[in-house]
Amino acid sequence: MVHASEFILLQGTKVGEKSLVLHTLSRRWGRRSFLTSVGRKSPMALFLPLSLLEGEVIENARSELWRLREISAAHPLGGIRGDLHKNTMTLFLSEVLYRTVRDGEGDEELYDWCRRSILTLDALETDFSNFHLRFLLEFATVMGFSPSAEDLAPFAGEHFSKVQQLLKGSAADSLLVPMNGAERNEVASLLLDYIGWHTETKIAVRSLGVLRELYK
């Protein structure tokens, strides 16, 4: 069977010279990996973190790794791809999703929230330096943790007041909470610890180091 669907790309893994395994999130299948063919003329910009893709899924009863073909951009995300800070954020956020959402997990709410968040980041022109922090808090809520100031207090330490400000305001207000680069980096780390505690996972996000360099 062949199904047309839309996907959020979390990561891609090169297999040989002509294939990629795409680790994706979708409304229909949740977290799932697909095999696709690439060539020298393939538009590799399609396969950047958190790309919104559409394509055709080919089911295979003899393999759990189905094929994905006729891939194109569901949305071009020009606002993200043309900005170094936003691209670095998507690298970080896609790795968080990749390391926390397990294969077969996911539902329509998670997918729809991720999709809206990506499009929001793409559209923001200013004041998005806190976006990844708000994303982590909303992600925890969508995953069912419902973070509160009391829940986060054991992780927040000296940054408790900043965490409170991020929590109590609207999404727009949270983007305006004043923080320097070091504070953003430390709040990102403590939110990862909080999510990791709830998922019983040590979330080693390698791209956090890149984000730290950007927000020195």
Short mmCIF file of C-alpha atoms in Angstrom, two decimals:
data_model
loop_
_atom_site.label_atom_id
_atom_site.label_comp_id
_atom_site.label_asym_id
_atom_site.label_seq_id
_atom_site.Cartn_x
_atom_site.Cartn_y
_atom_site.Cartn_z
CA MET A 1 0.00 0.00 0.00
CA VAL A 2 1.06 3.60 -0.65
CA HIS A 3 0.13 6.46 1.67
CA ALA A 4 0.65 10.20 1.15
CA SER A 5 1.62 11.85 4.41
CA GLU A 6 3.41 14.77 6.05
CA PHE A 7 6.40 14.36 8.36
CA ILE A 8 8.67 16.28 10.67
CA LEU A 9 12.28 15.25 10.17
CA LEU A 10 14.17 14.64 13.40
CA GLN A 11 17.42 13.26 11.99
CA GLY A 12 18.84 11.58 8.92
CA THR A 13 21.37 8.74 8.85
CA LYS A 14 23.39 8.11 5.70
CA VAL A 15 23.39 4.48 4.53
CA GLY A 16 25.93 3.87 1.79
CA GLU A 17 26.14 6.36 -1.05
CA LYS A 18 22.56 6.36 -2.24
CA SER A 19 20.29 5.98 0.78
CA LEU A 20 19.19 7.83 3.89
CA VAL A 21 17.28 6.57 6.90
CA LEU A 22 14.96 9.39 7.92
CA HIS A 23 13.90 9.46 11.57
CA THR A 24 10.55 11.21 11.55
CA LEU A 25 7.47 12.20 13.47
CA SER A 26 4.04 12.08 11.84
CA ARG A 27 0.37 12.23 12.81
CA ARG A 28 -0.29 8.73 11.48
CA TRP A 29 2.74 6.75 12.65
CA GLY A 30 4.19 8.82 15.48
CA ARG A 31 7.94 8.33 15.71
CA ARG A 32 9.09 6.09 12.84
CA SER A 33 12.08 5.67 10.53
CA PHE A 34 11.91 5.35 6.75
CA LEU A 35 14.41 4.54 4.02
CA THR A 36 14.73 6.86 1.04
CA SER A 37 17.00 7.04 -1.98
CA VAL A 38 19.25 10.03 -2.68
CA GLY A 39 21.58 10.87 -5.51
CA ARG A 40 24.15 13.49 -6.39
CA LYS A 41 21.42 15.89 -7.50
CA SER A 42 19.15 15.28 -4.52
CA PRO A 43 18.24 18.54 -2.71
CA MET A 44 19.95 17.76 0.60
CA ALA A 45 18.58 20.99 2.06
CA LEU A 46 15.32 19.06 2.39
CA PHE A 47 16.86 16.91 5.09
CA LEU A 48 17.78 19.58 7.64
CA PRO A 49 16.54 19.22 11.25
CA LEU A 50 12.82 19.87 11.79
CA SER A 51 12.09 20.13 8.08
CA LEU A 52 8.40 19.75 7.29
CA LEU A 53 8.23 17.16 4.53
CA GLU A 54 5.57 15.42 2.50
CA GLY A 55 5.96 12.19 0.58
CA GLU A 56 4.62 8.75 -0.23
CA VAL A 57 5.09 5.86 2.20
CA ILE A 58 5.38 2.38 0.67
CA GLU A 59 4.41 -0.32 3.15
CA ASN A 60 6.43 -3.53 3.15
CA ALA A 61 5.05 -6.53 5.01
CA ARG A 62 8.50 -8.16 5.02
CA SER A 63 10.34 -5.27 6.65
CA GLU A 64 9.73 -2.76 9.43
CA LEU A 65 11.79 -0.20 7.52
CA TRP A 66 9.36 1.10 4.92
CA ARG A 67 10.37 3.32 2.03
CA LEU A 68 9.58 7.01 1.62
CA ARG A 69 9.60 8.45 -1.91
CA GLU A 70 8.58 11.58 -3.83
CA ILE A 71 9.73 13.76 -0.95
CA SER A 72 9.20 17.50 -1.08
CA ALA A 73 9.00 20.40 1.35
CA ALA A 74 5.54 20.84 2.84
CA HIS A 75 6.72 24.31 3.93
CA PRO A 76 10.02 25.91 2.84
CA LEU A 77 10.86 27.41 6.29
CA GLY A 78 12.77 30.29 4.75
CA GLY A 79 12.64 32.22 8.03
CA ILE A 80 14.56 29.42 9.77
CA ARG A 81 16.98 28.41 7.03
CA GLY A 82 18.15 31.96 6.48
CA ASP A 83 19.05 32.55 10.15
CA LEU A 84 22.03 30.99 11.95
CA HIS A 85 20.44 31.26 15.41
CA LYS A 86 17.19 29.63 14.32
CA ASN A 87 19.01 26.84 12.48
CA THR A 88 21.05 26.11 15.60
CA MET A 89 17.84 26.00 17.66
CA THR A 90 16.27 23.49 15.28
CA LEU A 91 19.40 21.33 15.55
CA PHE A 92 19.04 21.34 19.33
CA LEU A 93 15.25 20.85 19.44
CA SER A 94 15.24 18.06 16.87
CA GLU A 95 17.84 16.19 18.91
CA VAL A 96 15.74 16.59 22.06
CA LEU A 97 12.74 15.07 20.25
CA TYR A 98 14.92 12.34 18.72
CA ARG A 99 16.28 11.31 22.12
CA THR A 100 13.02 11.47 24.09
CA VAL A 101 10.19 10.33 21.79
CA ARG A 102 10.49 6.58 21.37
CA ASP A 103 9.79 4.59 18.22
CA GLY A 104 6.09 3.96 17.81
CA GLU A 105 5.26 6.72 20.29
CA GLY A 106 3.51 9.90 19.38
CA ASP A 107 0.03 11.06 18.76
CA GLU A 108 -1.79 13.71 16.80
CA GLU A 109 -1.50 16.23 19.63
CA LEU A 110 2.30 15.90 19.78
CA TYR A 111 2.66 16.16 16.01
CA ASP A 112 0.31 19.12 15.65
CA TRP A 113 2.03 20.97 18.49
CA CYS A 114 5.49 20.36 16.97
CA ARG A 115 4.27 21.54 13.59
CA ARG A 116 2.78 24.74 15.03
CA SER A 117 5.96 25.41 16.99
CA ILE A 118 8.16 25.05 13.91
CA LEU A 119 5.96 27.40 11.90
CA THR A 120 5.94 29.89 14.79
CA LEU A 121 9.74 29.93 14.96
CA ASP A 122 9.88 30.32 11.20
CA ALA A 123 7.58 33.37 11.36
CA LEU A 124 9.25 35.15 14.29
CA GLU A 125 11.43 38.04 13.17
CA THR A 126 12.72 39.27 16.54
CA ASP A 127 12.81 38.29 20.22
CA PHE A 128 13.19 34.54 19.68
CA SER A 129 16.27 33.92 21.84
CA ASN A 130 14.12 32.25 24.54
CA PHE A 131 12.13 30.18 22.05
CA HIS A 132 13.91 26.91 22.79
CA LEU A 133 13.20 27.32 26.52
CA ARG A 134 9.49 27.83 25.96
CA PHE A 135 9.56 24.88 23.54
CA LEU A 136 10.98 22.59 26.24
CA LEU A 137 8.33 23.65 28.77
CA GLU A 138 5.51 23.14 26.28
CA PHE A 139 7.01 19.81 25.21
CA ALA A 140 6.92 18.64 28.83
CA THR A 141 3.25 19.62 29.00
CA VAL A 142 2.36 17.82 25.76
CA MET A 143 4.17 14.73 27.06
CA GLY A 144 1.93 14.84 30.15
CA PHE A 145 4.32 16.18 32.81
CA SER A 146 2.44 19.48 33.36
CA PRO A 147 5.43 21.41 34.74
CA SER A 148 4.74 23.84 37.55
CA ALA A 149 7.03 26.06 39.58
CA GLU A 150 6.86 23.54 42.43
CA ASP A 151 7.80 20.65 40.12
CA LEU A 152 10.72 22.55 38.62
CA ALA A 153 12.07 23.99 41.90
CA PRO A 154 14.39 21.02 42.67
CA PHE A 155 16.01 21.45 39.25
CA ALA A 156 16.01 25.25 38.97
CA GLY A 157 18.33 26.29 41.80
CA GLU A 158 19.42 29.92 41.45
CA HIS A 159 17.41 30.24 38.22
CA PHE A 160 14.05 29.62 39.90
CA SER A 161 12.83 33.20 39.37
CA LYS A 162 13.58 33.01 35.63
CA VAL A 163 11.80 29.67 35.37
CA GLN A 164 8.79 31.18 37.14
CA GLN A 165 8.69 34.02 34.65
CA LEU A 166 8.86 31.59 31.74
CA LEU A 167 6.00 29.58 33.22
CA LYS A 168 3.56 32.23 34.34
CA GLY A 169 3.35 34.35 31.20
CA SER A 170 1.92 33.71 27.78
CA ALA A 171 4.10 32.28 25.02
CA ALA A 172 4.74 35.82 23.78
CA ASP A 173 5.61 37.03 27.30
CA SER A 174 8.06 34.17 27.86
CA LEU A 175 10.05 35.26 24.81
CA LEU A 176 10.63 38.64 26.48
CA VAL A 177 11.97 37.34 29.81
CA PRO A 178 15.38 39.05 30.11
CA MET A 179 18.29 36.61 30.22
CA ASN A 180 21.89 36.64 29.16
CA GLY A 181 23.51 33.82 27.22
CA ALA A 182 24.86 32.00 30.26
CA GLU A 183 21.44 32.03 31.93
CA ARG A 184 19.74 30.67 28.82
CA ASN A 185 22.26 27.85 28.61
CA GLU A 186 21.83 26.88 32.26
CA VAL A 187 18.02 27.04 32.10
CA ALA A 188 18.10 24.82 28.97
CA SER A 189 20.25 22.29 30.86
CA LEU A 190 17.98 22.20 33.91
CA LEU A 191 14.88 21.76 31.73
CA LEU A 192 16.58 18.82 30.01
CA ASP A 193 17.30 17.34 33.44
CA TYR A 194 13.63 17.78 34.35
CA ILE A 195 12.42 16.09 31.15
CA GLY A 196 15.01 13.35 31.54
CA TRP A 197 13.87 12.67 35.10
CA HIS A 198 10.29 12.20 33.94
CA THR A 199 11.24 10.01 30.97
CA GLU A 200 13.79 8.07 33.03
CA THR A 201 16.39 8.94 30.41
CA LYS A 202 19.74 10.69 30.57
CA ILE A 203 19.29 13.17 27.72
CA ALA A 204 22.78 13.74 26.33
CA VAL A 205 22.09 16.38 23.70
CA ARG A 206 25.32 16.95 21.80
CA SER A 207 24.00 20.02 19.99
CA LEU A 208 23.57 21.81 23.33
CA GLY A 209 27.28 22.58 23.09
CA VAL A 210 26.69 24.39 19.79
CA LEU A 211 23.85 26.34 21.37
CA ARG A 212 26.11 27.28 24.28
CA GLU A 213 28.70 28.70 21.89
CA LEU A 214 26.02 30.72 20.15
CA TYR A 215 24.69 32.17 23.40
CA LYS A 216 27.96 32.95 25.15
#
